[in-house]
Tab-separated table of C-alpha atoms in Angstrom:
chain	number	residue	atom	x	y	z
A	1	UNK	CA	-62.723	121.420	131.540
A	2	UNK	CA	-60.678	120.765	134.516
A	3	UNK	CA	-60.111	117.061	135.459
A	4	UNK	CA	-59.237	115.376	138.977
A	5	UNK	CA	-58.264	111.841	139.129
A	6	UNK	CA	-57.999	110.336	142.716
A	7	UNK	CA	-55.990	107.265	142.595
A	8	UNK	CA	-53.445	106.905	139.911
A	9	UNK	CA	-52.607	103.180	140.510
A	10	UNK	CA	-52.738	100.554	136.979
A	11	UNK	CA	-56.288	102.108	136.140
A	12	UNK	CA	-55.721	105.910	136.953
A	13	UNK	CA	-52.191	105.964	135.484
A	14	UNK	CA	-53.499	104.800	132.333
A	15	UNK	CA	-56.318	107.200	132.416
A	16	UNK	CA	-54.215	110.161	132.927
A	17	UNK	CA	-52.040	108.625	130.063
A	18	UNK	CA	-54.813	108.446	128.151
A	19	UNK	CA	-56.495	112.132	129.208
A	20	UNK	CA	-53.193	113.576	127.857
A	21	UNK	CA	-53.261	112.287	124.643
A	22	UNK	CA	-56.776	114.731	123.585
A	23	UNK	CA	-55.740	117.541	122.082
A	24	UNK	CA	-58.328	119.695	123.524
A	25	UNK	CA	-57.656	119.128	127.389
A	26	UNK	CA	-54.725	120.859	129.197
A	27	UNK	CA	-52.246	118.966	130.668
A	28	UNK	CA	-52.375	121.890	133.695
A	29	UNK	CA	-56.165	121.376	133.349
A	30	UNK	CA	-55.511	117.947	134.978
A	31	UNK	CA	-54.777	117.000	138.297
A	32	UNK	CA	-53.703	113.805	139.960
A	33	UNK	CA	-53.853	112.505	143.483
A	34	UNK	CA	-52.561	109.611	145.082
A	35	UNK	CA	-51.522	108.978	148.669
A	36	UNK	CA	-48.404	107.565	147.171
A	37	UNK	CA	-45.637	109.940	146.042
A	38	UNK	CA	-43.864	107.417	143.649
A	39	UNK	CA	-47.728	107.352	141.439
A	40	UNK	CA	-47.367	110.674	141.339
A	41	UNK	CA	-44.729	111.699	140.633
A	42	UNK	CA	-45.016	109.426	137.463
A	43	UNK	CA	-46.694	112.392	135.865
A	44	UNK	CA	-43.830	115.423	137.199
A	45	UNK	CA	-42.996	116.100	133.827
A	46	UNK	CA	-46.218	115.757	132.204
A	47	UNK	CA	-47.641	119.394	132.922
A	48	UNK	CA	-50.272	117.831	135.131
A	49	UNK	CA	-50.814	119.156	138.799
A	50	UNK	CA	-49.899	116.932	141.660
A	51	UNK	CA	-50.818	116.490	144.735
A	52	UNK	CA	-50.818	113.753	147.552
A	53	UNK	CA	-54.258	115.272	149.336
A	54	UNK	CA	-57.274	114.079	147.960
A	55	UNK	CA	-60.123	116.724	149.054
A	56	UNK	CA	-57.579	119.371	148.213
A	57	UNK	CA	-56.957	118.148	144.623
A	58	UNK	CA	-60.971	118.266	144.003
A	59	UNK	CA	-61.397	121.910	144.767
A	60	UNK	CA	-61.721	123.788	141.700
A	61	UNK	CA	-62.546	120.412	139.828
A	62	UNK	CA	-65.304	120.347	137.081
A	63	UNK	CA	-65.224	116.096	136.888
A	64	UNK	CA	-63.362	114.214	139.831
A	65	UNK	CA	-62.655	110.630	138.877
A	66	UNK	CA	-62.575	108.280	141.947
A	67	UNK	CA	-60.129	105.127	140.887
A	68	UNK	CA	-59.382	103.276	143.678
A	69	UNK	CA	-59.421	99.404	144.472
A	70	UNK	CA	-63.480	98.738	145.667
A	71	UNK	CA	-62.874	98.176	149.529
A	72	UNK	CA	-61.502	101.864	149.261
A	73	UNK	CA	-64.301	103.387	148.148
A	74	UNK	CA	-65.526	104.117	150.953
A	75	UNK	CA	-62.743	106.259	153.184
A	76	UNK	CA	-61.793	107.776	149.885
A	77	UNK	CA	-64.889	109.396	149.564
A	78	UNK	CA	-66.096	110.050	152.955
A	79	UNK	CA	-62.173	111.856	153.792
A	80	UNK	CA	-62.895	114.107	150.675
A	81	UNK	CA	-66.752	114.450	151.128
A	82	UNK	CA	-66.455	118.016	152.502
A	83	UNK	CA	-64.442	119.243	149.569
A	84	UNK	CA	-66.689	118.195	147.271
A	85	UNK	CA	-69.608	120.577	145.712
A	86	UNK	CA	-72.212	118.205	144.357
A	87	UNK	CA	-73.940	120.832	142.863
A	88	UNK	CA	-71.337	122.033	140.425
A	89	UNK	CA	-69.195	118.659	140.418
A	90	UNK	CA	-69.507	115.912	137.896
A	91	UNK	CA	-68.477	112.793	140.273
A	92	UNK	CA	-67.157	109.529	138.386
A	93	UNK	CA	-66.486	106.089	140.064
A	94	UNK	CA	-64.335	103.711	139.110
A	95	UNK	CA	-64.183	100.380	140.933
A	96	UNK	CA	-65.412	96.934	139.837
A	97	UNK	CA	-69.192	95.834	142.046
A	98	UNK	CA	-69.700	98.845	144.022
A	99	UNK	CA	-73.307	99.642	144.103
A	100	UNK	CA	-74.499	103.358	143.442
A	101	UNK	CA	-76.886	103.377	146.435
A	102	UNK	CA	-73.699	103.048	148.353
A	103	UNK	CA	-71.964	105.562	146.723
A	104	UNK	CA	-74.882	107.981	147.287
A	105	UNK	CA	-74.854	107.019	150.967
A	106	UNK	CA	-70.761	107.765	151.413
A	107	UNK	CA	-70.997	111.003	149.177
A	108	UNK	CA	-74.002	112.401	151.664
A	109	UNK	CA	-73.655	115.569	153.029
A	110	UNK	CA	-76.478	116.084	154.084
A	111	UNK	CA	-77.987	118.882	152.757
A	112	UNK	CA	-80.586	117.015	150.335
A	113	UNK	CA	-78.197	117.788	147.286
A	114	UNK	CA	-77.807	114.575	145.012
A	115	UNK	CA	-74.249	113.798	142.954
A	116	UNK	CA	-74.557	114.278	139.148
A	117	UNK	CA	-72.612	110.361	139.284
A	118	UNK	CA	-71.511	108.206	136.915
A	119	UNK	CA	-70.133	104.952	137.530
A	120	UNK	CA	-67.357	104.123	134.889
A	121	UNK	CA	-65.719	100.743	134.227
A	122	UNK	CA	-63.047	100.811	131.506
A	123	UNK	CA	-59.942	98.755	130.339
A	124	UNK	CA	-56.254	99.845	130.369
A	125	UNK	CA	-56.339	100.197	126.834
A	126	UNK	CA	-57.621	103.523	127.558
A	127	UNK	CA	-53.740	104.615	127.751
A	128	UNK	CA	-53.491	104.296	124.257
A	129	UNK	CA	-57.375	105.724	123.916
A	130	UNK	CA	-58.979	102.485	122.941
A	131	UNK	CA	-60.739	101.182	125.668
A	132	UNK	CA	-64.206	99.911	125.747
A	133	UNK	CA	-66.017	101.972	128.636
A	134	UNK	CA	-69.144	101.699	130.081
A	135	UNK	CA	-70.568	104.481	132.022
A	136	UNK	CA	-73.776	104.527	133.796
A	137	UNK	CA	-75.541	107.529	134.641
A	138	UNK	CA	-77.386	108.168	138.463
A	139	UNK	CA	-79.263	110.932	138.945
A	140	UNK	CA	-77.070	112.708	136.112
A	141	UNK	CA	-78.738	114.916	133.528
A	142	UNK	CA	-78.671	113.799	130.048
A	143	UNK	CA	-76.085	117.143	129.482
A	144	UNK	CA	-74.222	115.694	131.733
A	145	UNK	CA	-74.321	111.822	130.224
A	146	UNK	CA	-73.878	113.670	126.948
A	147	UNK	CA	-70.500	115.560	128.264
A	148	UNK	CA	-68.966	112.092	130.367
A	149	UNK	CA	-69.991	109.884	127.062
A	150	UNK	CA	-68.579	112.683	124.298
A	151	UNK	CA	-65.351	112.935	127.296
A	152	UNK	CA	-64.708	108.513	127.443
A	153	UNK	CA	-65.244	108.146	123.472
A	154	UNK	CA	-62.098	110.319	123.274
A	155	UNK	CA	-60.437	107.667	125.436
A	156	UNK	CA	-61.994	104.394	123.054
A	157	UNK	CA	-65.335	103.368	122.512
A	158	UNK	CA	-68.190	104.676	125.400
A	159	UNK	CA	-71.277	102.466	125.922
A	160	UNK	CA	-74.282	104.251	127.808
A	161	UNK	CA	-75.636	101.262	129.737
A	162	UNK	CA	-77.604	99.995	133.012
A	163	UNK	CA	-76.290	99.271	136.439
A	164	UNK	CA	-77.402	95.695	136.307
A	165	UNK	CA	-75.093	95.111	133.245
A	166	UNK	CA	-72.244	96.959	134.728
A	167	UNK	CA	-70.790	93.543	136.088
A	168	UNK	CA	-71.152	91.886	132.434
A	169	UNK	CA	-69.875	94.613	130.892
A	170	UNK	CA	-66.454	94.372	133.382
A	171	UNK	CA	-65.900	90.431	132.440
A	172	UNK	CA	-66.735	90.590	128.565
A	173	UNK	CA	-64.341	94.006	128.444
A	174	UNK	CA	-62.472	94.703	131.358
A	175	UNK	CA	-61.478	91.348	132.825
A	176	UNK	CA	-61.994	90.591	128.405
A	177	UNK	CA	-58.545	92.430	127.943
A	178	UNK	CA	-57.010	90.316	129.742
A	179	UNK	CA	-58.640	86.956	128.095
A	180	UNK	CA	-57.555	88.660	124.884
A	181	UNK	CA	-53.862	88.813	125.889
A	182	UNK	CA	-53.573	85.342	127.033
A	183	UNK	CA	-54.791	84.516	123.352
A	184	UNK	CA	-52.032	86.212	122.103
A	185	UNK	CA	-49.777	84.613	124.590
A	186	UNK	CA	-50.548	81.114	123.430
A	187	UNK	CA	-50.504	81.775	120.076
A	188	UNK	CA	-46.928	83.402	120.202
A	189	UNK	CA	-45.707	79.974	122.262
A	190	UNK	CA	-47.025	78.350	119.630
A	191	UNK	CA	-45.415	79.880	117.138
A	192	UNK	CA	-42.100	79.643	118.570
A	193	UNK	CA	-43.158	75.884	118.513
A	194	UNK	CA	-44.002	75.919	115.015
A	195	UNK	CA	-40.492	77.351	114.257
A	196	UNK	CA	-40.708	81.115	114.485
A	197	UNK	CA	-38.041	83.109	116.688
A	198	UNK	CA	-40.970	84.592	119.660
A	199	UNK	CA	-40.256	88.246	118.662
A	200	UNK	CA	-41.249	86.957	114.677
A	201	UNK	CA	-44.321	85.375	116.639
A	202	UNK	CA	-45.555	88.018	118.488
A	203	UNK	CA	-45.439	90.613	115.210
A	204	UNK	CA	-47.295	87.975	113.324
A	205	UNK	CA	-49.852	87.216	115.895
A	206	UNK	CA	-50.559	90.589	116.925
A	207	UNK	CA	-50.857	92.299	113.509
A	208	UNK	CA	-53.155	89.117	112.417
A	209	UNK	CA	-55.196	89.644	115.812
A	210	UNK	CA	-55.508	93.534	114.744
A	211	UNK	CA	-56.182	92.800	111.202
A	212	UNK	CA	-59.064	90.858	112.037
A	213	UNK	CA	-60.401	93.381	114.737
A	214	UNK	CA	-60.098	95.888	111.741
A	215	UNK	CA	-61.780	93.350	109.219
A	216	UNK	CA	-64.479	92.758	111.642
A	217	UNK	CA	-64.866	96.314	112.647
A	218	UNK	CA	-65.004	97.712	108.403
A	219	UNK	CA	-67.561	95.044	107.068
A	220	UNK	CA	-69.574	94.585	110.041
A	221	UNK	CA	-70.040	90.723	109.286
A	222	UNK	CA	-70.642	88.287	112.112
A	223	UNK	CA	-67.699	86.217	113.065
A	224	UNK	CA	-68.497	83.329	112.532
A	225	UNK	CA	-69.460	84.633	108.213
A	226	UNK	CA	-66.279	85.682	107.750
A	227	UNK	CA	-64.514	82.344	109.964
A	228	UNK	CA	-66.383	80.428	106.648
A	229	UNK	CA	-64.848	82.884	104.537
A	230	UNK	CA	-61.158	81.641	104.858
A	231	UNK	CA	-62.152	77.097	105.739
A	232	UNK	CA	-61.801	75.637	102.743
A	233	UNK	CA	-63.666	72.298	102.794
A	234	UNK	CA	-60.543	69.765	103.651
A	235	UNK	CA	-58.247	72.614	104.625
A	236	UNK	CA	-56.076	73.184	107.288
A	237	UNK	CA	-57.558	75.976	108.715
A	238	UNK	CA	-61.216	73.628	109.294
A	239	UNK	CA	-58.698	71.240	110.906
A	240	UNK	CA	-57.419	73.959	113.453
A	241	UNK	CA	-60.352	74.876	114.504
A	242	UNK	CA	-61.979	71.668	114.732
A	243	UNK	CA	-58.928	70.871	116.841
A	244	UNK	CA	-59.509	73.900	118.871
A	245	UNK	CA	-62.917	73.578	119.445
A	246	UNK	CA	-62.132	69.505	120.716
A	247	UNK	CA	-60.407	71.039	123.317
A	248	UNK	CA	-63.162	73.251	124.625
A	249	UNK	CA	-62.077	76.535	123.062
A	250	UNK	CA	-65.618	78.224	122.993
A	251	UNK	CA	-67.159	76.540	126.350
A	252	UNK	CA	-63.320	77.426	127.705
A	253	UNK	CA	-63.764	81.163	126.919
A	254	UNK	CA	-67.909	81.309	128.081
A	255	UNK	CA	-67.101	79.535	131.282
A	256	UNK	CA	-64.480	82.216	131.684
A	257	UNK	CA	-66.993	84.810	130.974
A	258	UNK	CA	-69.184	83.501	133.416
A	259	UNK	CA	-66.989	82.632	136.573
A	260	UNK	CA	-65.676	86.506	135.844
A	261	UNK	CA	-69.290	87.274	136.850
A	262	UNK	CA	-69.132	84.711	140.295
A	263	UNK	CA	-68.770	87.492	143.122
């Protein structure tokens, strides 16, 4: 399976970091393309193919993965249009609130062939091949949503989903990441406060923000089952949370959630 990945800014990169860490795909089976030398040439030593000309890294290409900011959508794919074959070409998007009819429009050439597309939103965690990715098939055949699902679950956790849930799915796990990380900034500045040296902090409040992830993730309970689990009546944790929650944790992090969705 040979790979193309046009753009390899913060996205791409970590895609291609991530696409070279299955053991069954060919670091010369990938290629990379960015207008930018410096992105790159990030990957020289990698075994990847490089190249600074979009249509000419596609040729050859079974998937081509467009990752480029959304207001570039556009002249990225109508420059490389001509190099494309829609017919034998798996085409992937990656951009945050472009629409598919749009992308149809831009990838026309007309001859009345239709892109096997997918749009894909995933989170940089896919460097380290655990991001949460949604793909969404158009006009794709399920062999094909089979191949881009079996291909993304490789790189984390793949959910199959609709277009109109494509924007949720990019706050709660995209934009999420980021929520999740600002967690874990607080709680290591708090535990500095508490009287931990900030490298002691941020072991601690990782490994307990993995552990439950794992816990979570083994037993299948509901949060809020296994939250009761460790508040004993009068205890400190109750007060923490109680605390928290005074200060508008859970509206905080839904209003979040929501304004992520504002366009």
């Amino acid at each position: 399976m040979k790979i193309s990945v046009i753009g390899v800014g913060a996205m791409g990169g970590a895609l291609v970091e991530g696409l070279l860490q299955i053991p069954e795909i060919n670091p010369s089976d990938i290629t990379v393309s960015d207008p930018s030398e410096k992105a790159v040439n990030r990957f020289a030593h990698s075994g990847v193919s490089l190249s600074t000309d979009n249509g000419a890294a596609a040729l050859g290409a079974d998937i081509v993965v467009v990752v480029v900011k959304p207001w570039l959508v556009e002249q990225v794919l109508t420059n490389m249009r001509d190099a494309l074959n829609l017919k034998e070409q798996i085409i992937i998007i990656i951009a945050a609130g472009v629409p598919s009819s749009s992308i149809k429009e831009w990838l026309d050439q007309d001859n009345g062939i239709k892109p096997r597309l997918f749009l894909a939103i995933p989170n940089t965690a896919i460097a380290v091949r655990e991001s949460m990715t949604f793909v969404v098939p158009v006009d794709a055949s399920p062999e094909d949503t089979r191949t881009i699902a079996d291909l993304f679950s490789q790189l984390g956790h793949c959910m199959v989903t609709e277009e109109r849930l494509l924007a949720a799915g990019t706050t709660l796990a995209s934009c999420g990441i980021a929520y999740a990380m600002r967690y874990v900034r607080a709680s290591v500045e708090g535990g500095v406060e508490i009287g931990f040296k900030a490298k002691e902090a941020e072991q601690i409040v990782l490994q307990t923000v993995k552990g439950a992830v794992s816990l979570l993730q083994a037993t299948g309970e509901h949060p809020e089952a296994a939250v009761d689990k460790v508040t004993t009546p009068g205890g400190v944790t109750i007060k923490g949370l109680n605390e928290m929650e005074h200060a508008g944790f859970t509206s905080a992090v839904i209003r979040g959630l929501k304004a992520g969705m504002k366009q």
